[in-house]
Amino acid sequence: MSFEAKLDAFSGPLQILLELIENKELEITNVSLAKVTDDYLVYLEKQDVPSEELADFLTIAARLILIKSHALLPEIKLEEDADALASQLKLYKEFVTAAEHLERIYGEGRISFARGRTPAVTEEIIFAPPSNVSIQSLQIAFLYLMKRLEPFFALRQVSMQKVVSVQERIKHIHEALKARAMMTFRDITAGAQSKLDVVVSFLALLELTKQRLVKVVQGVAFGEIELKRVD
Amino acid sequence: MNEKIIAILFSSGKAVSVKMLAKLLEASASDIPAVLDRLVKEYNTKSSALYVLVHDGSVQLVSNPAYAELVSQVSKEEVSGELTRPQLETLAIICYRAPVTKPEIEQIRGVNCSLIIRNLLMRGLIEERDDMAKLQPVYTASIDFLRHLGIGAITKLPDYTHFHADERIGKLLTEASVPEV
Amino acid sequence: MNEKIIAILFSSGKAVSVKMLAKLLEASASDIPAVLDRLVKEYNTKSSALYVLVHDGSVQLVSNPAYAELVSQVSKEEVSGELTRPQLETLAIICYRAPVTKPEIEQIRGVNCSLIIRNLLMRGLIEERDDMAKLQPVYTASIDFLRHLGIGAITKLPDYTHFHADERIGKLLTEASVPEV
């Protein structure tokens, strides 16, 4: 399957979130989001999220964890717009309905056909050179195209780096635990550059737990997470 | 005038811009929309053979979607394939909210849409153009996609007004603009 | 019945035999001539846009000869004037990457190119031939166009070797050979 086709078929993070909420027959509110946070994390852990979309999935995970923390410990302050994720999900739901409309009409096969054509080659061809074409303009056009493809090439590069980063983090934690039997999650994230970085560590941790390479203990809710080596 | 327009659209066989129509008819481009309105009313009836499709500054003469099954037996046109759910979502946002930018689409879907947009562009289902006010590319449905939906104009989509202009959706769009993590 | 026939003739784009029409309409071939007679009487009026031509057991939809001048103007407009930016880009891809298929061109431009390729063919700037290995048409610059550019061979284009062999584009094109889902 080609790079694009693979991504085209994959459900986005909001789709997953909406399904989780609707399966529990909940309204879209902060309370509901807090309730499905664990399910979402379990999904992330189990599913093979395409590396290209991992960042978006992790972003939503980070926001869910924040909302859940607030629900459990109201003294934790939410960012300026507390209901942003709920609003975004409601908006997304509107367009899920719109997409269903589109799917229905598209599926009806009521196509308006264009006028049939005879193949171009059999038509009378008149050589009509345009005035704005020269070897220089062709060269510039091709250079421009290559420049426009730059972000596209870069995107593939970044995606690749993202996979590497989770795997590297796993290796990093594993190595660190070989040196000492126990460490805390805070130790791992001490050098974190961004929230995303923290979530990548968290995901690596989930993966290690799944593989039963580490044992994780959290004494109290939102207390320090302790990692122990499984010998 | 009507018959001249039909003759032009017929011989071109594809979408003709309103500007080009005005030039060929030696008329003012500002007069064309009213003429097209009348033409559409006259042509696009339940049992007419042909439809006049008006979309995004272009006009095309096409067959009445009511005869799709019959016509598909003679048309060489390839019927475009299945659409995945993420593609349908992206198309729905573009159809109902056009012209929209990529960040606007991503805000609604919560996921990077570069590749999906590229794929839809390559399949000819959407079009990209630069928007002077927004200073970035905006996306609209292509006239070909409208043909495949069998609707004479984008406004004929179900609940178009609701999704296109609804205040609540506008408000949600503003609210959903989330600070970057 | 009349409208169905017009829709068939329109989308077919060429002459359709009476036998074929009967089959499509699930009617007896012997009934068709009378139907066509009535259709011709109704359609072929002095000011109608389209004419129904019945000749030698076949029927075809054409534009009213009264608009011949207007119609020739339409095709002239399509092949005259400067190239648009998308047309120029497509031409550049064909020059530097020839022989190249339509899906390959679309991978590089990221946009559907059917109409543009057709237009470049009509202007005689490019040529189409079947490729045995790729099992689909490939495009190259035409001899006339090379002469117009004032170069004896396509390899004389500036940066030819560099653009022709660019690795990242090569990799992109490998994916274009994967059939569309």
Short mmCIF file of C-alpha atoms in Angstrom, two decimals, chain B:
data_model
loop_
_atom_site.label_atom_id
_atom_site.label_comp_id
_atom_site.label_asym_id
_atom_site.label_seq_id
_atom_site.Cartn_x
_atom_site.Cartn_y
_atom_site.Cartn_z
CA MET B 1 -28.29 34.09 -25.68
CA ASN B 2 -29.32 30.86 -23.93
CA GLU B 3 -28.83 28.78 -27.06
CA LYS B 4 -25.47 30.38 -27.77
CA ILE B 5 -24.28 29.49 -24.26
CA ILE B 6 -25.40 25.90 -24.67
CA ALA B 7 -23.62 25.69 -28.04
CA ILE B 8 -20.41 27.00 -26.42
CA LEU B 9 -20.64 24.64 -23.44
CA PHE B 10 -21.43 21.70 -25.70
CA SER B 11 -18.50 22.27 -28.03
CA SER B 12 -16.05 22.88 -25.20
CA GLY B 13 -17.16 19.73 -23.40
CA LYS B 14 -15.58 20.83 -20.13
CA ALA B 15 -16.05 23.59 -17.58
CA VAL B 16 -15.90 27.08 -19.10
CA SER B 17 -15.13 30.06 -16.89
CA VAL B 18 -17.67 32.85 -16.61
CA LYS B 19 -14.92 35.20 -17.83
CA MET B 20 -14.38 33.16 -20.98
CA LEU B 21 -18.13 32.96 -21.58
CA ALA B 22 -18.40 36.73 -21.36
CA LYS B 23 -15.53 37.10 -23.83
CA LEU B 24 -17.05 34.66 -26.34
CA LEU B 25 -20.47 36.26 -26.04
CA GLU B 26 -19.00 39.75 -26.14
CA ALA B 27 -20.90 40.53 -22.97
CA SER B 28 -19.94 41.96 -19.62
CA ALA B 29 -18.86 39.34 -17.06
CA SER B 30 -21.12 40.95 -14.49
CA ASP B 31 -24.18 40.17 -16.63
CA ILE B 32 -23.42 36.47 -16.94
CA PRO B 33 -24.55 35.23 -13.50
CA ALA B 34 -28.12 36.47 -14.03
CA VAL B 35 -28.20 34.88 -17.49
CA LEU B 36 -26.94 31.61 -16.03
CA ASP B 37 -29.57 31.71 -13.29
CA ARG B 38 -32.31 31.82 -15.91
CA LEU B 39 -30.59 29.12 -17.96
CA VAL B 40 -30.35 26.79 -14.95
CA LYS B 41 -34.04 27.29 -14.16
CA GLU B 42 -34.97 26.49 -17.72
CA TYR B 43 -32.63 23.50 -18.17
CA ASN B 44 -32.29 21.65 -14.90
CA THR B 45 -35.67 19.99 -14.68
CA LYS B 46 -36.46 16.52 -13.46
CA SER B 47 -36.61 14.92 -16.89
CA SER B 48 -34.38 17.17 -19.01
CA ALA B 49 -31.58 15.45 -20.92
CA LEU B 50 -28.87 17.89 -19.90
CA TYR B 51 -27.99 19.89 -16.81
CA VAL B 52 -26.17 23.18 -16.55
CA LEU B 53 -23.73 22.93 -13.66
CA VAL B 54 -22.58 26.23 -12.16
CA HIS B 55 -19.74 26.09 -9.64
CA ASP B 56 -17.09 28.45 -8.41
CA GLY B 57 -17.04 30.79 -11.42
CA SER B 58 -17.31 28.04 -14.03
CA VAL B 59 -20.12 26.44 -16.02
CA GLN B 60 -20.35 22.98 -17.54
CA LEU B 61 -22.96 21.17 -19.59
CA VAL B 62 -23.49 17.64 -18.24
CA SER B 63 -26.05 14.86 -18.43
CA ASN B 64 -29.00 14.78 -16.04
CA PRO B 65 -28.02 12.55 -13.08
CA ALA B 66 -31.43 10.88 -13.32
CA TYR B 67 -30.12 9.02 -16.40
CA ALA B 68 -26.83 7.97 -14.77
CA GLU B 69 -27.43 4.26 -15.11
CA LEU B 70 -28.37 4.47 -18.77
CA VAL B 71 -25.58 6.89 -19.66
CA SER B 72 -22.87 5.00 -17.77
CA GLN B 73 -23.21 2.29 -20.44
CA VAL B 74 -21.93 4.60 -23.17
CA SER B 75 -19.67 6.98 -21.29
CA LYS B 76 -15.96 6.18 -21.29
CA GLU B 77 -15.48 8.16 -18.17
CA GLU B 78 -13.92 6.29 -15.29
CA VAL B 79 -16.11 6.26 -12.24
CA SER B 80 -14.01 7.37 -9.34
CA GLY B 81 -13.45 4.79 -6.66
CA GLU B 82 -14.32 4.38 -3.04
CA LEU B 83 -13.79 7.12 -0.53
CA THR B 84 -12.44 6.30 2.92
CA ARG B 85 -13.94 7.82 6.02
CA PRO B 86 -11.09 10.31 6.57
CA GLN B 87 -11.40 11.35 2.91
CA LEU B 88 -15.15 11.82 3.25
CA GLU B 89 -14.67 13.92 6.37
CA THR B 90 -12.14 16.14 4.65
CA LEU B 91 -14.33 16.45 1.56
CA ALA B 92 -17.35 17.31 3.72
CA ILE B 93 -15.47 20.13 5.43
CA ILE B 94 -14.29 21.44 2.05
CA CYS B 95 -17.70 21.12 0.35
CA TYR B 96 -19.68 22.73 3.14
CA ARG B 97 -17.21 25.39 4.33
CA ALA B 98 -15.37 26.33 1.11
CA PRO B 99 -13.20 28.20 0.62
CA VAL B 100 -11.28 26.79 3.60
CA THR B 101 -7.57 26.71 4.47
CA LYS B 102 -5.58 23.68 5.56
CA PRO B 103 -5.29 24.86 9.20
CA GLU B 104 -9.09 25.25 9.31
CA ILE B 105 -9.59 21.70 8.07
CA GLU B 106 -7.03 20.39 10.56
CA GLN B 107 -8.68 22.29 13.39
CA ILE B 108 -11.91 20.44 12.72
CA ARG B 109 -10.35 17.00 12.16
CA GLY B 110 -7.72 17.30 14.87
CA VAL B 111 -5.11 15.69 12.67
CA ASN B 112 -2.58 16.74 10.06
CA CYS B 113 -4.35 16.69 6.66
CA SER B 114 -1.50 17.43 4.22
CA LEU B 115 -1.43 13.98 2.66
CA ILE B 116 -5.18 13.56 2.45
CA ILE B 117 -5.50 16.94 0.74
CA ARG B 118 -2.73 15.99 -1.68
CA ASN B 119 -4.50 12.75 -2.50
CA LEU B 120 -7.85 14.50 -3.10
CA LEU B 121 -6.10 17.04 -5.33
CA MET B 122 -4.50 14.26 -7.38
CA ARG B 123 -7.84 12.55 -7.80
CA GLY B 124 -9.27 15.84 -9.03
CA LEU B 125 -11.96 15.92 -6.33
CA ILE B 126 -10.87 19.24 -4.88
CA GLU B 127 -9.09 22.32 -6.16
CA GLU B 128 -6.50 24.59 -4.63
CA ARG B 129 -6.06 28.28 -5.24
CA ASP B 130 -4.24 31.11 -3.54
CA ASP B 131 -6.34 33.37 -1.42
CA MET B 132 -5.24 36.99 -1.34
CA ALA B 133 -6.94 37.79 1.97
CA LYS B 134 -5.91 34.68 3.87
CA LEU B 135 -2.43 34.71 2.32
CA GLN B 136 -2.43 30.93 1.93
CA PRO B 137 -4.03 28.32 -0.30
CA VAL B 138 -7.75 27.68 0.04
CA TYR B 139 -9.63 24.57 -1.05
CA THR B 140 -12.94 24.11 -2.82
CA ALA B 141 -14.77 21.12 -4.29
CA SER B 142 -14.04 20.57 -7.98
CA ILE B 143 -16.75 20.69 -10.61
CA ASP B 144 -15.92 17.03 -11.31
CA PHE B 145 -16.78 16.08 -7.75
CA LEU B 146 -20.09 17.92 -8.07
CA ARG B 147 -20.78 15.87 -11.20
CA HIS B 148 -20.12 12.70 -9.26
CA LEU B 149 -22.50 13.80 -6.55
CA GLY B 150 -25.09 14.57 -9.24
CA ILE B 151 -25.94 17.98 -7.84
CA GLY B 152 -26.30 21.09 -9.99
CA ALA B 153 -24.71 23.41 -7.44
CA ILE B 154 -22.86 23.05 -4.13
CA THR B 155 -25.79 24.74 -2.34
CA LYS B 156 -27.92 21.70 -3.23
CA LEU B 157 -26.07 19.58 -0.65
CA PRO B 158 -28.33 18.41 2.19
CA ASP B 159 -28.46 20.90 5.09
CA TYR B 160 -26.11 23.19 3.20
CA THR B 161 -27.20 26.37 4.97
CA HIS B 162 -26.86 24.73 8.36
CA PHE B 163 -23.29 23.62 7.85
CA HIS B 164 -22.18 26.54 5.74
CA ALA B 165 -23.50 29.48 7.69
CA ASP B 166 -24.71 28.15 11.03
CA GLU B 167 -23.75 30.51 13.86
CA ARG B 168 -23.14 27.71 16.31
CA ILE B 169 -20.63 26.08 13.97
CA GLY B 170 -18.96 29.45 13.41
CA LYS B 171 -18.74 29.88 17.18
CA LEU B 172 -17.38 26.37 17.66
CA LEU B 173 -14.77 27.03 14.99
CA THR B 174 -13.60 30.09 16.92
CA GLU B 175 -13.65 28.23 20.22
CA ALA B 176 -11.85 25.26 18.82
CA SER B 177 -8.84 27.33 17.91
CA VAL B 178 -6.57 25.80 20.46
CA PRO B 179 -3.13 27.03 21.48
CA GLU B 180 -0.36 24.88 20.07
CA VAL B 181 0.90 22.23 22.46
#
